Amino acid sequence: MIEPDGLVLGIETSCDETAVAVVRGGREILSNVIASQDELHAPYGGVVPEIAARAHLERLPLVIDRALSDARVALRDIDGVAATRGPGLIGALLVGYAAGKAMAASLDKPFSGVHHIEGHIFASVLHDDTKPPFIALVVSGGHTSLFACHELGSYEVLGETLDDAAGEAFDKIARFLDLGYPGGPAIDRLSTRGNPEAIDFPRAMRNKGLDFSFSGLKTAVVRYVRGLEASGDNLKRADVAASFQEAIVDVQVEKALRAAKERDLHTIVIGGGVAANARLREKLGRAAEEGGVRLVVPDRKLCVDNGAMIAAAGHFRLSQGISTPLEASADPALQLSSD
Ligand code: KG4
Ligand code: ZN
């Protein structure tokens, strides 16, 4: 058990960010260090699991030192340790998870293994002490999910992607348009110079349920670009990017608001890398205002993978005396508990 104002060190290494943070009382971020591996994976157009694991191994000790020094605390001041247990890339997860358990054991402090998606939801708790009930839209490179949350720690899945995650669709289309990796931020930037109404791409399952599907949209973009190339017409990549982004954003905005309405909940929180998207933040903000719903939009640095969200989720459990046994391993397919 740790005190309510205890210091938790959070480690996140599930994908391609080596991230460590120190958070006091589950709310106050003393440091939040993110070492991105974008430049290592860019030549391959996507995350290479072995390269990610090796880079985590090389960088994690430095990132931990930096997080402690930025927070102006010593290792012995830490009251508990949290690390992402899953889901994610097994080699990448193992580095941070094993390091977190080893730190907790050697300091004789409690340890919490955190579900990555719960971490993304805790970004909103960190941001402005958001309390349930709320709808959570988590949109990242690996997930596109809508949850209803009536109390922290318990999440009811309302909708999920049936194929690609939203971030995956951004990354694949960016690669197809030669915009580099990671694709989301590249499309976000290029779209500011394009017309979002230039091309009417499909909004799959727009009016049907709360699940998502992006594979048809991806195919439509590829077919459109190939058709233009074949006819020799001028391709305005900015228009393609903006129209593609608009289609993805529209579906997310509509489904998030519909979920709130159907469940009669008046707060929506967003998280995950795609929640850093400027157009999504803008359109969701407008729709929430019109629908009388409070929208919680964490800072961009809390939307992308980071250690602070993991520390906050870990603090939530450790401060109730709930810790994860050190025998438990990292789990690349970890399920989000609904109890
Ligand atoms: O949450 P995250 O950092 O890692 C995962 O848990 O997957 O999300 C990464 C994803 C990538 O697909 C990236 O392209 C996307 O988030 N992303 C964005 C933006 N920034 C990151 N997508 C759209 N617009 C952005 N500004
Ligand atoms: Zn993530």
Coordinates of C-alpha atoms and ligand atoms in Angstrom, one line a residue:
M1 CA 0.0 0.0 0.0
I2 CA 1.3 3.5 -0.8
E3 CA 0.1 6.8 0.7
P4 CA -2.4 8.8 -1.4
D5 CA 0.4 11.4 -2.1
G6 CA 3.0 8.7 -2.8
L7 CA 5.6 9.0 -5.6
V8 CA 5.2 6.4 -8.4
L9 CA 7.7 5.8 -11.2
G10 CA 6.0 4.7 -14.4
I11 CA 7.7 2.9 -17.2
E12 CA 6.2 2.5 -20.7
T13 CA 7.9 0.4 -23.4
S14 CA 5.1 -1.4 -25.2
C15 CA 5.9 -0.1 -28.7
D16 CA 8.5 2.4 -29.9
E17 CA 8.6 5.0 -27.1
T18 CA 11.0 4.5 -24.2
A19 CA 9.1 6.6 -21.6
V20 CA 9.5 7.1 -17.9
A21 CA 7.8 9.5 -15.5
V22 CA 7.6 10.3 -11.9
V23 CA 4.1 11.3 -10.6
R24 CA 3.1 12.4 -7.2
G25 CA -0.3 11.4 -5.8
G26 CA -1.5 10.0 -9.2
R27 CA -1.9 13.6 -10.4
E28 CA 1.1 15.8 -10.2
I29 CA 3.6 15.1 -13.0
L30 CA 7.1 15.8 -11.6
S31 CA 8.8 14.5 -14.8
N32 CA 7.7 12.9 -18.1
V33 CA 10.6 11.8 -20.3
I34 CA 9.8 10.3 -23.7
A35 CA 12.7 9.0 -25.9
S36 CA 11.1 8.4 -29.3
Q37 CA 12.5 5.8 -31.7
D38 CA 10.9 7.3 -34.8
E39 CA 14.2 7.9 -36.5
L40 CA 15.2 4.2 -36.1
H41 CA 12.0 2.8 -37.6
A42 CA 11.4 5.5 -40.3
P43 CA 13.6 3.7 -42.9
Y44 CA 11.4 0.7 -42.6
G45 CA 8.1 2.6 -42.7
G46 CA 6.9 1.0 -39.5
V47 CA 8.0 -0.4 -36.1
V48 CA 10.5 -3.2 -36.4
P49 CA 10.0 -5.3 -33.1
E50 CA 13.6 -6.4 -32.6
I51 CA 15.0 -2.9 -33.2
A52 CA 12.4 -1.5 -30.7
A53 CA 13.4 -4.0 -28.0
R54 CA 17.1 -3.4 -28.5
A55 CA 16.6 0.4 -28.4
H56 CA 14.6 0.1 -25.2
L57 CA 17.3 -1.9 -23.6
E58 CA 20.0 0.6 -24.5
R59 CA 18.0 3.7 -23.6
L60 CA 15.9 2.7 -20.6
P61 CA 18.6 3.2 -17.9
L62 CA 19.3 6.7 -19.2
V63 CA 15.6 7.6 -19.4
I64 CA 15.0 6.4 -15.8
D65 CA 18.0 8.5 -14.6
R66 CA 16.7 11.5 -16.5
A67 CA 13.1 11.1 -15.2
L68 CA 14.5 11.0 -11.6
S69 CA 16.8 14.0 -12.1
D70 CA 14.0 16.0 -13.9
A71 CA 11.7 15.2 -10.9
R72 CA 14.6 16.1 -8.5
V73 CA 14.0 12.9 -6.5
A74 CA 16.3 10.0 -5.7
L75 CA 15.5 6.4 -6.3
R76 CA 15.0 5.8 -2.6
D77 CA 12.2 8.5 -2.6
I78 CA 10.1 6.4 -4.9
D79 CA 7.1 4.7 -3.1
G80 CA 6.0 2.4 -5.9
V81 CA 6.8 1.3 -9.4
A82 CA 4.4 0.8 -12.3
A83 CA 5.2 -0.6 -15.8
T84 CA 3.1 -1.5 -18.9
R85 CA 2.3 -5.2 -18.7
G86 CA 0.6 -5.4 -22.1
P87 CA -0.7 -5.4 -24.8
G88 CA 2.2 -4.6 -27.1
L89 CA 5.3 -6.1 -28.7
I90 CA 6.6 -8.8 -26.4
G91 CA 10.3 -8.0 -26.7
A92 CA 9.6 -4.3 -26.1
L93 CA 7.3 -4.9 -23.2
L94 CA 9.7 -7.3 -21.5
V95 CA 12.4 -4.6 -21.2
G96 CA 10.3 -2.1 -19.3
Y97 CA 8.3 -4.7 -17.4
A98 CA 11.3 -6.7 -16.2
A99 CA 13.1 -3.4 -15.3
G100 CA 10.1 -2.2 -13.3
K101 CA 9.8 -5.4 -11.4
A102 CA 13.5 -5.5 -10.7
M103 CA 13.4 -1.9 -9.4
A104 CA 10.4 -2.6 -7.2
A105 CA 12.0 -5.7 -5.8
S106 CA 15.4 -4.1 -5.1
L107 CA 13.8 -1.1 -3.5
D108 CA 11.3 -3.3 -1.5
K109 CA 8.4 -1.2 -2.9
P110 CA 5.1 -2.4 -4.4
F111 CA 4.8 -3.0 -8.1
S112 CA 1.8 -2.5 -10.5
G113 CA 1.6 -4.0 -14.0
V114 CA -0.6 -1.7 -16.0
H115 CA -2.8 -2.4 -19.0
H116 CA -1.7 0.0 -21.7
I117 CA -5.2 1.1 -22.7
E118 CA -6.1 1.8 -19.1
G119 CA -3.0 4.0 -19.1
H120 CA -4.4 6.0 -22.0
I121 CA -7.7 6.5 -20.2
F122 CA -5.7 7.7 -17.1
A123 CA -4.2 10.5 -19.2
S124 CA -7.6 12.3 -18.7
V125 CA -7.5 11.7 -14.9
L126 CA -4.0 13.3 -14.9
H127 CA -5.1 16.1 -17.2
D128 CA -7.9 17.5 -15.0
D129 CA -8.9 14.9 -12.3
T130 CA -11.7 13.6 -14.5
K131 CA -14.1 11.4 -12.6
P132 CA -16.4 8.7 -14.0
P133 CA -18.9 8.2 -15.4
F134 CA -17.6 8.9 -18.8
I135 CA -17.3 7.6 -22.4
A136 CA -13.6 7.0 -23.4
L137 CA -12.5 7.0 -27.0
V138 CA -9.0 5.4 -27.2
V139 CA -7.5 5.7 -30.6
S140 CA -3.9 4.6 -31.2
G141 CA -1.7 2.6 -33.5
G142 CA -3.0 -0.6 -32.0
H143 CA -6.5 0.2 -30.8
T144 CA -9.7 2.0 -31.7
S145 CA -12.2 1.5 -28.9
L146 CA -15.1 3.1 -27.2
F147 CA -15.7 2.3 -23.5
A148 CA -18.2 3.3 -20.9
C149 CA -16.6 3.8 -17.5
H150 CA -18.7 4.1 -14.4
E151 CA -15.8 3.6 -12.0
L152 CA -12.1 3.7 -12.6
G153 CA -10.7 0.2 -13.0
S154 CA -13.8 -1.1 -14.8
Y155 CA -14.4 -0.5 -18.5
E156 CA -17.3 -1.8 -20.6
V157 CA -16.4 -2.1 -24.3
L158 CA -19.0 -0.4 -26.4
G159 CA -17.3 -0.6 -29.8
E160 CA -14.0 -1.7 -31.4
T161 CA -12.4 -1.7 -34.8
L162 CA -13.3 -4.7 -36.9
D163 CA -10.1 -4.4 -38.9
D164 CA -7.3 -1.7 -38.7
A165 CA -6.8 0.6 -35.8
A166 CA -7.2 4.3 -36.7
G167 CA -3.5 5.0 -36.2
E168 CA -2.6 2.0 -38.3
A169 CA -4.8 3.5 -41.1
F170 CA -3.0 6.8 -40.8
D171 CA 0.4 5.1 -40.9
K172 CA -0.5 2.9 -43.9
I173 CA -1.9 5.8 -46.0
A174 CA 1.0 8.0 -45.1
R175 CA 3.3 5.3 -46.3
F176 CA 1.3 4.9 -49.5
L177 CA 1.6 8.7 -50.1
D178 CA 5.3 8.7 -49.3
L179 CA 4.9 10.9 -46.3
G180 CA 7.2 8.9 -44.0
Y181 CA 6.8 7.4 -40.6
P182 CA 5.0 8.0 -38.2
G183 CA 2.2 8.7 -40.6
G184 CA -0.4 10.3 -38.2
P185 CA 1.5 13.5 -37.5
A186 CA 2.6 13.8 -41.2
I187 CA -1.0 13.6 -42.4
D188 CA -2.1 16.0 -39.7
R189 CA 0.4 18.5 -40.9
L190 CA -0.1 18.1 -44.6
S191 CA -3.9 18.3 -44.2
T192 CA -3.7 21.9 -43.0
R193 CA -2.9 22.7 -46.7
G194 CA -5.5 20.5 -48.2
N195 CA -9.3 20.7 -48.8
P196 CA -11.1 18.1 -46.5
E197 CA -14.1 18.1 -48.9
A198 CA -12.1 17.6 -52.1
I199 CA -12.8 13.9 -52.2
D200 CA -15.8 12.2 -50.6
F201 CA -14.2 9.0 -49.2
P202 CA -16.4 6.4 -47.5
R203 CA -17.4 6.7 -43.8
A204 CA -17.9 3.0 -43.1
M205 CA -20.6 2.0 -40.7
R206 CA -21.3 5.6 -39.9
N207 CA -24.8 5.1 -38.8
K208 CA -24.5 1.5 -37.7
G209 CA -23.6 0.5 -34.1
L210 CA -20.5 1.6 -32.3
D211 CA -17.8 -0.5 -34.0
F212 CA -15.4 0.9 -36.5
S213 CA -14.0 -0.3 -39.8
F214 CA -11.2 1.5 -41.8
S215 CA -10.1 -1.1 -44.4
G216 CA -12.7 0.1 -47.0
L217 CA -11.5 3.7 -46.6
K218 CA -7.9 2.6 -47.1
T219 CA -8.8 0.7 -50.3
A220 CA -10.8 3.7 -51.5
V221 CA -7.8 6.0 -51.0
V222 CA -5.5 3.7 -52.9
R223 CA -7.9 3.2 -55.7
Y224 CA -8.5 6.9 -56.0
V225 CA -4.7 7.7 -56.2
R226 CA -4.0 4.9 -58.7
G227 CA -6.9 6.1 -60.8
L228 CA -5.5 9.6 -60.9
E229 CA -2.0 8.4 -61.7
A230 CA -3.3 6.2 -64.6
S231 CA -5.2 9.1 -66.1
G232 CA -2.2 11.4 -65.8
D233 CA -4.2 13.9 -63.7
N234 CA -2.5 16.1 -61.1
L235 CA -2.4 14.5 -57.7
K236 CA -2.8 16.9 -54.8
R237 CA -1.5 14.9 -51.9
A238 CA -2.7 17.5 -49.5
D239 CA -6.3 17.1 -50.6
V240 CA -6.1 13.3 -50.4
A241 CA -4.6 13.5 -46.9
A242 CA -7.2 16.1 -45.7
S243 CA -10.1 14.1 -47.2
F244 CA -8.9 10.8 -45.8
Q245 CA -8.3 12.4 -42.4
E246 CA -11.8 14.0 -42.5
A247 CA -13.4 10.6 -43.1
I248 CA -11.7 9.0 -40.2
V249 CA -12.4 11.9 -37.9
D250 CA -16.1 12.2 -38.9
V251 CA -16.7 8.5 -37.9
Q252 CA -15.0 8.9 -34.6
V253 CA -16.8 12.1 -33.7
E254 CA -20.2 10.7 -34.5
K255 CA -19.7 7.4 -32.7
A256 CA -18.3 9.0 -29.6
L257 CA -21.2 11.4 -29.4
R258 CA -23.7 8.6 -30.1
A259 CA -22.2 6.5 -27.3
A260 CA -22.6 9.4 -24.9
K261 CA -26.2 9.9 -25.9
E262 CA -27.1 6.2 -25.9
R263 CA -25.6 5.7 -22.4
D264 CA -26.8 9.1 -21.2
L265 CA -23.3 10.1 -20.1
H266 CA -22.2 13.7 -20.3
T267 CA -18.5 13.5 -20.4
I268 CA -16.2 12.1 -23.2
V269 CA -12.5 11.6 -22.6
I270 CA -10.1 10.9 -25.4
G271 CA -6.6 9.2 -25.4
G272 CA -4.1 7.4 -27.6
G273 CA -1.7 8.8 -30.2
V274 CA -4.5 9.7 -32.7
A275 CA -6.1 11.9 -30.0
A276 CA -3.2 14.2 -30.7
N277 CA -4.8 14.9 -34.2
A278 CA -5.7 18.6 -34.6
R279 CA -8.7 18.0 -36.7
L280 CA -10.1 15.3 -34.4
R281 CA -9.6 17.7 -31.4
E282 CA -11.3 20.5 -33.3
K283 CA -14.3 18.6 -34.6
L284 CA -14.9 16.6 -31.5
G285 CA -14.7 19.8 -29.5
R286 CA -17.3 21.5 -31.6
A287 CA -19.7 18.5 -31.7
A288 CA -19.4 18.1 -27.9
E289 CA -20.3 21.7 -27.3
E290 CA -23.3 21.4 -29.6
G291 CA -24.3 18.2 -27.9
G292 CA -23.9 19.6 -24.4
V293 CA -21.2 17.1 -23.5
R294 CA -18.0 17.9 -21.6
L295 CA -14.9 16.9 -23.6
V296 CA -11.7 16.1 -21.8
V297 CA -8.7 16.5 -24.2
P298 CA -5.4 15.8 -22.5
D299 CA -2.2 17.6 -23.7
R300 CA -0.7 16.0 -26.8
K301 CA 2.2 14.7 -24.7
L302 CA -0.2 12.8 -22.5
C303 CA -2.1 11.4 -25.6
V304 CA 0.9 9.7 -27.1
D305 CA 2.6 6.8 -25.2
N306 CA 4.1 8.2 -22.0
G307 CA 5.2 7.0 -18.6
A308 CA 3.0 9.5 -16.7
M309 CA -0.3 7.8 -17.6
I310 CA 1.2 4.4 -16.5
A311 CA 2.3 5.9 -13.2
A312 CA -1.2 7.4 -12.7
A313 CA -2.9 4.1 -13.4
G314 CA -0.4 2.3 -11.1
H315 CA -1.0 4.8 -8.3
F316 CA -4.7 4.2 -8.5
R317 CA -4.2 0.5 -7.6
L318 CA -1.1 0.8 -5.4
S319 CA -2.9 3.4 -3.2
Q320 CA -5.7 0.9 -2.6
G321 CA -3.2 -1.8 -1.6
I322 CA -3.5 -3.7 -4.9
S323 CA -0.2 -4.7 -6.4
T324 CA 0.8 -7.2 -9.1
P325 CA 2.8 -10.2 -8.0
L326 CA 6.4 -10.2 -9.3
E327 CA 5.9 -13.7 -10.7
A328 CA 3.4 -12.4 -13.3
S329 CA 4.9 -11.9 -16.7
A330 CA 4.4 -9.3 -19.4
D331 CA 1.5 -10.3 -21.7
P332 CA 1.4 -9.1 -25.3
A333 CA -2.3 -9.9 -25.5
L334 CA -3.4 -8.7 -22.1
Q335 CA -7.1 -8.2 -21.8
L336 CA -8.6 -5.1 -20.1
S337 CA -10.5 -6.2 -17.1
S338 CA -14.1 -5.3 -16.7
D339 CA -14.5 -6.0 -13.1
Ligands
KG4_1 O1 -0.8 5.7 -28.5 P1 0.4 5.7 -29.4 O2 1.5 6.6 -29.2 O3 1.0 4.2 -29.5 C1 0.1 3.1 -29.5 O4 -0.4 2.7 -28.4 O5 -0.1 2.6 -30.6 O6 -0.2 5.9 -30.9 C2 0.6 5.9 -32.0 C3 -0.3 6.1 -33.2 C4 0.5 6.0 -34.5 O7 -0.3 5.3 -35.4 C5 0.6 7.5 -35.0 O8 0.6 7.6 -36.4 C6 -0.7 8.1 -34.4 O9 -0.8 7.5 -33.2 N1 -0.6 9.5 -34.3 C7 -1.5 10.4 -34.9 C8 -1.0 11.7 -34.6 N2 0.0 11.6 -33.7 C9 0.3 10.2 -33.5 N3 -2.5 10.2 -35.8 C10 -3.1 11.2 -36.3 N4 -2.7 12.5 -36.0 C11 -1.7 12.8 -35.1 N5 -1.3 14.1 -34.9
ZN2 ZN -0.5 3.8 -26.8

